[in-house]
PDB file of C-alpha atoms in Angstrom:
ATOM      1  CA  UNK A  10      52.142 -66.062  -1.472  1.00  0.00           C
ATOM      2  CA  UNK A  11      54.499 -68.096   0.115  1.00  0.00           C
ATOM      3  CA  UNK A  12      52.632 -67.775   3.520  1.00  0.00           C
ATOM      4  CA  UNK A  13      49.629 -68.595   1.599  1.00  0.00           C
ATOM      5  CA  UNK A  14      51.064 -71.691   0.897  1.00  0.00           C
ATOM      6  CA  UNK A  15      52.556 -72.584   4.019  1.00  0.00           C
ATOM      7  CA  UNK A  16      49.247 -71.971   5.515  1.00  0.00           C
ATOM      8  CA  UNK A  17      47.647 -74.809   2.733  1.00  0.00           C
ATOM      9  CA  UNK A  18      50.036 -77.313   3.914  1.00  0.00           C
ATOM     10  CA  UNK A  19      49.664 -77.095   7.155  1.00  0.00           C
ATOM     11  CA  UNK A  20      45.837 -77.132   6.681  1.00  0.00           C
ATOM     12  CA  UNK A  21      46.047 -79.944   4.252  1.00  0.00           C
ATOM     13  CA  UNK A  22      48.727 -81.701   7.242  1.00  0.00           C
ATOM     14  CA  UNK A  23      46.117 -81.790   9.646  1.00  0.00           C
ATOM     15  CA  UNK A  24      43.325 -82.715   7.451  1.00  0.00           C
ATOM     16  CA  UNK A  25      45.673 -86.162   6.794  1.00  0.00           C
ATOM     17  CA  UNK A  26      46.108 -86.419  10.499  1.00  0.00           C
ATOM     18  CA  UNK A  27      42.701 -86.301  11.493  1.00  0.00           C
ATOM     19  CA  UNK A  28      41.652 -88.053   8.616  1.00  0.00           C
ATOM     20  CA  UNK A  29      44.077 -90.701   9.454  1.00  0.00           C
ATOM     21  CA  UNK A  30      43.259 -90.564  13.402  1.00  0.00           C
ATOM     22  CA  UNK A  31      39.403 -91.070  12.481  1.00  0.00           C
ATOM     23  CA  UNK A  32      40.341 -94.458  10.429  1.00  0.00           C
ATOM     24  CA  UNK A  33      42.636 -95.465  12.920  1.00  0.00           C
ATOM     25  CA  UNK A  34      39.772 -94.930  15.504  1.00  0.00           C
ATOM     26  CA  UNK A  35      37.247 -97.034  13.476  1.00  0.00           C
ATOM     27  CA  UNK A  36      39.511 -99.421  13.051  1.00  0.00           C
ATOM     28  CA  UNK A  37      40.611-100.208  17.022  1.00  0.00           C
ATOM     29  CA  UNK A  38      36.634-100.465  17.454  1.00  0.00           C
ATOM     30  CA  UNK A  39      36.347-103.110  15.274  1.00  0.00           C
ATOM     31  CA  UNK A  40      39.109-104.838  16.280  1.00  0.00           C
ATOM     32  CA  UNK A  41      38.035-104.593  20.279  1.00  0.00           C
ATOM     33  CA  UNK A  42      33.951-105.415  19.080  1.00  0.00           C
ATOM     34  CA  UNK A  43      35.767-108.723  17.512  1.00  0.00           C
ATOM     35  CA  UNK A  44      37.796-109.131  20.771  1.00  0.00           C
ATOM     36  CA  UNK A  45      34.872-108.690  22.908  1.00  0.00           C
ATOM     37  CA  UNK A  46      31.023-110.673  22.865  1.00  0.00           C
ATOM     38  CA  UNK A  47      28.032-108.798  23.888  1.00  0.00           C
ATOM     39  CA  UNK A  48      25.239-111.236  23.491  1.00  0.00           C
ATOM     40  CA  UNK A  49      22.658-109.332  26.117  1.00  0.00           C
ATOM     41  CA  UNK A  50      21.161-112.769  27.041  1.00  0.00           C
ATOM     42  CA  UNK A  51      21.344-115.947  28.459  1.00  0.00           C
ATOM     43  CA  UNK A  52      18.157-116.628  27.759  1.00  0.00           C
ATOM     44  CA  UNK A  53      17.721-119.552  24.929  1.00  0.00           C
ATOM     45  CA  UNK A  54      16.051-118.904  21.676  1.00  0.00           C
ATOM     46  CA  UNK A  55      13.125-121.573  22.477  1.00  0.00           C
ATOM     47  CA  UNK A  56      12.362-119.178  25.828  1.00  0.00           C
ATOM     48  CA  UNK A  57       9.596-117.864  24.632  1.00  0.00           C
ATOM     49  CA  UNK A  58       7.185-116.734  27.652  1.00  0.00           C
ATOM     50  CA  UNK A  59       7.289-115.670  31.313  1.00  0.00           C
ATOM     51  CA  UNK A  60       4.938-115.476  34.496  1.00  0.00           C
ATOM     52  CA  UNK A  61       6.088-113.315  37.370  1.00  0.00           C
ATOM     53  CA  UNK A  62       3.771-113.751  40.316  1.00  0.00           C
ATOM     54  CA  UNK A  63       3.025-111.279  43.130  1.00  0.00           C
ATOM     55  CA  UNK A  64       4.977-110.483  45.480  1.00  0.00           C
ATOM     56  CA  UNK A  65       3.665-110.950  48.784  1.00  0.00           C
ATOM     57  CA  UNK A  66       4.799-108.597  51.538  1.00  0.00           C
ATOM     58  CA  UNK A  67       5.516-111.159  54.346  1.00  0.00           C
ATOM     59  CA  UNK A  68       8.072-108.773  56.095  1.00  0.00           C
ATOM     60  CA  UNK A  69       7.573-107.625  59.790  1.00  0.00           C
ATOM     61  CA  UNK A  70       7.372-104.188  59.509  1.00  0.00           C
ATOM     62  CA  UNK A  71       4.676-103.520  56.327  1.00  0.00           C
ATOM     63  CA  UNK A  72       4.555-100.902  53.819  1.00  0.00           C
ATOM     64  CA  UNK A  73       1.128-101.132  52.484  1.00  0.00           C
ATOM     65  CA  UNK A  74       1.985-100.303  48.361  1.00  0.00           C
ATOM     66  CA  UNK A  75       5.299-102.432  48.658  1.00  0.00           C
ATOM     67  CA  UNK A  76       3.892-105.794  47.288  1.00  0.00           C
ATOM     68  CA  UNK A  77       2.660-104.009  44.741  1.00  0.00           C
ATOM     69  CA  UNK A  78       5.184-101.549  43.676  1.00  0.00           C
ATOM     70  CA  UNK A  79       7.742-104.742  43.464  1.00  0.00           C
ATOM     71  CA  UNK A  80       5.433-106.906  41.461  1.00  0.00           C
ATOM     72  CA  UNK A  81       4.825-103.980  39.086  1.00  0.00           C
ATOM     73  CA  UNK A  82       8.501-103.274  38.504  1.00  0.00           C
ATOM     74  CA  UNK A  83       9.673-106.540  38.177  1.00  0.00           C
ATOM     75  CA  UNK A  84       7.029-107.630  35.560  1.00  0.00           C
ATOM     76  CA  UNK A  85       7.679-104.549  34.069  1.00  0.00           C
ATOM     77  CA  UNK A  86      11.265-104.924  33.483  1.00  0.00           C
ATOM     78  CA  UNK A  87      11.231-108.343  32.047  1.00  0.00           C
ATOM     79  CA  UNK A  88       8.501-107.422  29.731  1.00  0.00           C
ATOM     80  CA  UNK A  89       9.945-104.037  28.454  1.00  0.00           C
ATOM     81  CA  UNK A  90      13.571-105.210  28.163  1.00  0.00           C
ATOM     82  CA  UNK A  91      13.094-108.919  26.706  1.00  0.00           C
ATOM     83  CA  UNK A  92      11.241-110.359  24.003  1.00  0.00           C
ATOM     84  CA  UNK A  93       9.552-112.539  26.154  1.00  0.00           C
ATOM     85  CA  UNK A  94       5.325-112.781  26.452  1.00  0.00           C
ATOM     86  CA  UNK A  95       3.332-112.684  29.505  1.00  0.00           C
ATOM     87  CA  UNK A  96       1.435-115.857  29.961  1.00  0.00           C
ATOM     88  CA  UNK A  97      -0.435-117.466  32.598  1.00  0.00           C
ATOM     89  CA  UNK A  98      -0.257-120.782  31.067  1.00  0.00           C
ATOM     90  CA  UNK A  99       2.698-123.365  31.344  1.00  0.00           C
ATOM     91  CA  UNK A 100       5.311-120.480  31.267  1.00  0.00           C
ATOM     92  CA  UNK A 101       9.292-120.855  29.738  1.00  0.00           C
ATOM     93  CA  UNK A 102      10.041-118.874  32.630  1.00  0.00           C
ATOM     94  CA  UNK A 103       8.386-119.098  35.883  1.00  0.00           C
ATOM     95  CA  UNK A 104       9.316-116.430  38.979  1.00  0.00           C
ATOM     96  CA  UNK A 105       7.924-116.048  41.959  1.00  0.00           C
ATOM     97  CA  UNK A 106       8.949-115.066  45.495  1.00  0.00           C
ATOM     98  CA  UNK A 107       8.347-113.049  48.816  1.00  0.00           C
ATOM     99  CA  UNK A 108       9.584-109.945  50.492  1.00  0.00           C
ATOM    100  CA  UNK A 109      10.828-111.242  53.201  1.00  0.00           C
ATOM    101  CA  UNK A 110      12.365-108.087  55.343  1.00  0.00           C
ATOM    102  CA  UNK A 111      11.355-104.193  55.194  1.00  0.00           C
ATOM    103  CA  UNK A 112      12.950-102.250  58.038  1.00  0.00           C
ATOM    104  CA  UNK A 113      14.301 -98.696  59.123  1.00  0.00           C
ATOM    105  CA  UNK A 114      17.231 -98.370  61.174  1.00  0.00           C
ATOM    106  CA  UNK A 115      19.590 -96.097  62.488  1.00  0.00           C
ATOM    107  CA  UNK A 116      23.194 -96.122  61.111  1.00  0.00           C
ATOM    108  CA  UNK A 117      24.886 -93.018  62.683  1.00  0.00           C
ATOM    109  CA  UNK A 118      24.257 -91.729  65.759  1.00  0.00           C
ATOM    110  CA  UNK A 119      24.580 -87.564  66.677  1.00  0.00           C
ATOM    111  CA  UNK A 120      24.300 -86.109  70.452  1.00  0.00           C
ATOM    112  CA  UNK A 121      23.219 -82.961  71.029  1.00  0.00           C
ATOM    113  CA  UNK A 122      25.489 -81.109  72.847  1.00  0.00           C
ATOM    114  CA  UNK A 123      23.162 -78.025  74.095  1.00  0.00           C
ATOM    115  CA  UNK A 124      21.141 -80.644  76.157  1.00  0.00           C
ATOM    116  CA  UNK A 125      22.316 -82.101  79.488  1.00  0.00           C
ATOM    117  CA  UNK A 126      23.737 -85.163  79.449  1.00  0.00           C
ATOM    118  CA  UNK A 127      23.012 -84.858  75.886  1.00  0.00           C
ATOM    119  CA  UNK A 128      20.139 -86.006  74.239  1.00  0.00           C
ATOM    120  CA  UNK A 129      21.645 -89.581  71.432  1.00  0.00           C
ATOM    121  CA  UNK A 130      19.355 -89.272  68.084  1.00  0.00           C
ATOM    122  CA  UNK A 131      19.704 -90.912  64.901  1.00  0.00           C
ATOM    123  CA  UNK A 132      21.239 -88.507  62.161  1.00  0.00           C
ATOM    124  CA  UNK A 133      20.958 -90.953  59.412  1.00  0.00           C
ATOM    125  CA  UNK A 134      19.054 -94.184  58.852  1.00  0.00           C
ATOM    126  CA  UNK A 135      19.056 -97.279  56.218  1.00  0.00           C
ATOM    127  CA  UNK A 136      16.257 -99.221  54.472  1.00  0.00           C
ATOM    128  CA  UNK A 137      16.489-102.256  53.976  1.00  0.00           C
ATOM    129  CA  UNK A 138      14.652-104.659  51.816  1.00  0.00           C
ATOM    130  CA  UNK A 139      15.233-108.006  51.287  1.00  0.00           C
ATOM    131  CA  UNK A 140      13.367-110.712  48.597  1.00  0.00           C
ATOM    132  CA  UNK A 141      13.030-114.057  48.376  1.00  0.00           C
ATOM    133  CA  UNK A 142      13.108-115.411  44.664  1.00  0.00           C
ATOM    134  CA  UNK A 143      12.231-118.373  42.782  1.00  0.00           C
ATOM    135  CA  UNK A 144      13.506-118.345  39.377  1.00  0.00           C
ATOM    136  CA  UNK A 145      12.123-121.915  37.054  1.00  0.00           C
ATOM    137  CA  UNK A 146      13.319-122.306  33.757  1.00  0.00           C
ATOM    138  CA  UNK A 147      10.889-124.918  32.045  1.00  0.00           C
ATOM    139  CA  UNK A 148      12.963-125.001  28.593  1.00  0.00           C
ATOM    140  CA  UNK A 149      14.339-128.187  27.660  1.00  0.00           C
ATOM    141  CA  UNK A 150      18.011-128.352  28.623  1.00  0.00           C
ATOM    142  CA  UNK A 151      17.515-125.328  30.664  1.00  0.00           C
ATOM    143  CA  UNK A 152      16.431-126.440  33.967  1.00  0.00           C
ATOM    144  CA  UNK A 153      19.707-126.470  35.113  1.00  0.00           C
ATOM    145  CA  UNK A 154      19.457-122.608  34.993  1.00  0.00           C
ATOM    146  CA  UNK A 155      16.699-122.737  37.783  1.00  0.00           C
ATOM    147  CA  UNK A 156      17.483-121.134  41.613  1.00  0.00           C
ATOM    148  CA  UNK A 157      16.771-120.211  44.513  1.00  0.00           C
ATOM    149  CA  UNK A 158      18.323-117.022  45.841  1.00  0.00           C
ATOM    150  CA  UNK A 159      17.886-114.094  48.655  1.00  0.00           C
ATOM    151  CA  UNK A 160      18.521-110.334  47.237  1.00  0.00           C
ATOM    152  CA  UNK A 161      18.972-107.934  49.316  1.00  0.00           C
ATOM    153  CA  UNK A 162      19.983-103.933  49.245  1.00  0.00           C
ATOM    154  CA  UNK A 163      19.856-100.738  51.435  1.00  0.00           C
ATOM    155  CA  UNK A 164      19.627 -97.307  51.074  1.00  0.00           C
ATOM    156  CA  UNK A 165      21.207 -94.880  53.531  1.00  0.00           C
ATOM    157  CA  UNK A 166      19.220 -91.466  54.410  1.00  0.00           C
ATOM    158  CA  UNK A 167      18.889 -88.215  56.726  1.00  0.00           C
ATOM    159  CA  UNK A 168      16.646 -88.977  59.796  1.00  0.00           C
ATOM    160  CA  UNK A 169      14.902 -85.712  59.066  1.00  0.00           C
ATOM    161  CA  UNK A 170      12.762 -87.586  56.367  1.00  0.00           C
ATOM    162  CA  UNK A 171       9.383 -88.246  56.951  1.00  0.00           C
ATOM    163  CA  UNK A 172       8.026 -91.839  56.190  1.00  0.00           C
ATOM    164  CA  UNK A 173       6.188 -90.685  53.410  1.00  0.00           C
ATOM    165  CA  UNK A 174       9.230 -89.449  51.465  1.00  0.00           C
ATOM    166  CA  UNK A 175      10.942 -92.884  52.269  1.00  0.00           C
ATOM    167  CA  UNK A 176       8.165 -94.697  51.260  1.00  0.00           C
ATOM    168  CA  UNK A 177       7.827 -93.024  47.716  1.00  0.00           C
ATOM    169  CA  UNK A 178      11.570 -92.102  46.764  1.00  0.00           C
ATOM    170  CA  UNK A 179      13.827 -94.934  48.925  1.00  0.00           C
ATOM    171  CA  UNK A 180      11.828 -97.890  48.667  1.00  0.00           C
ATOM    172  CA  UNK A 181      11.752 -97.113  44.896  1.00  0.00           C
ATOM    173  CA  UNK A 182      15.517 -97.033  44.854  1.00  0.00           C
ATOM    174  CA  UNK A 183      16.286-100.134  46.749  1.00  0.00           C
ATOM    175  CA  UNK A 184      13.528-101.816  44.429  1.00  0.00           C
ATOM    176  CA  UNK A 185      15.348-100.990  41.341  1.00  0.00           C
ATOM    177  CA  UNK A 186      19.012-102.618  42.785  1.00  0.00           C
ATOM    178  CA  UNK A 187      17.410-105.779  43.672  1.00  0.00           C
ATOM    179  CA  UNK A 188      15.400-106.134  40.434  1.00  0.00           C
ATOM    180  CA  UNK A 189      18.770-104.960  38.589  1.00  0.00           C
ATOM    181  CA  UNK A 190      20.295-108.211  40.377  1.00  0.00           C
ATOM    182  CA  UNK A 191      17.545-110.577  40.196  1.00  0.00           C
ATOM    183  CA  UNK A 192      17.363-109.354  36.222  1.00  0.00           C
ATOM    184  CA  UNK A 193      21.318-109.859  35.511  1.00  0.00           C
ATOM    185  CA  UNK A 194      21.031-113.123  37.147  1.00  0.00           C
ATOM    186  CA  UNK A 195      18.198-114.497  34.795  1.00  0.00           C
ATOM    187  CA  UNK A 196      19.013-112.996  31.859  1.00  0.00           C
ATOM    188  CA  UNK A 197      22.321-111.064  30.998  1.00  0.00           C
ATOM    189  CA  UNK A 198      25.574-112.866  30.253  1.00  0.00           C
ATOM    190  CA  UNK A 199      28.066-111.144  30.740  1.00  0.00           C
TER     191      UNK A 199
END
């Protein structure tokens, strides 16, 4: 019997305790949601619409779908993940830009060592992409939000893909850092 109780005690113990713990818990979360401000935007209550132009591939070295992939993404993303309307007409928001650079080169080098006076080959190689923006903000008391920037990223890969697979898995990578950027620039506030 007396085991029996023990037993309760202890089981009644560690209810307290994790009872306790879970308040305790709830409680520093309050506390640090009061300490900290996540408002998710910068952008003003009166910003109510947004155009995003093409992108026009202007680079060097083309990549026929790039223009296109970018302009999807980007309109995508602000449409998707802000309350803001399309609009082709007189636009809170206007953005527009250019890609400016697309190109492949080789980052690490490897030598064969089976071929005489050895034969110097890329083992891995880096995309780059680079886009010119133009971010307007038409809101009253907002135009000082406006700017004009250059994003850029890179994504390093094995030489033994083919341009095909760097066209349709890379390029979609780097596209997603610099429209993660261009994004947190316009519109988080962190």
């Amino acid at each position: 019997m007396k085991t029996f109780q023990r037993a309760k005690s202890t089981l009644q113990t560690r209810k307290f305790s994790f009872i306790s713990l879970f308040f305790l818990g709830s409680f520093s979360l309050a506390l640090l949601a009061n300490c900290y401000s996540f408002t998710g935007s910068s952008l003003s209550p009166e910003t109510k619409t947004i155009e995003i132009r093409d992108f026009p591939n202007n680079a060097p070295l083309m990549n026929a779908s790039l223009s296109q992939e970018f302009s999807t993404a980007i309109q995508n993303r602000f449409l998707q993940r802000t309350t803001l309307k399309g609009t082709k007409e007189n636009p809170d928001i206007l953005i527009e830009g250019e890609i400016t650079d697309y190109a492949i080169t080789p980052t690490t080098i490897s030598t064969s060592v089976n071929a005489p006076g050895g034969n110097i080959q890329a083992a891995q190689n880096k995309l780059t992409i680079t886009v010119k923006v133009h971010y307007e903000n038409r809101v009253p008391n907002e135009e000082s939000k406006s700017f004009d920037r250059v994003y850029s990223d890179e994504a390093v890969f094995s030489s033994d893909l083919d341009i095909n697979t760097i066209e349709t898995s890379q390029v979609k990578v780097v596209n997603e850092r610099i429209i993660n950027k261009i994004f947190n620039d316009i519109v988080a506030n962190w």
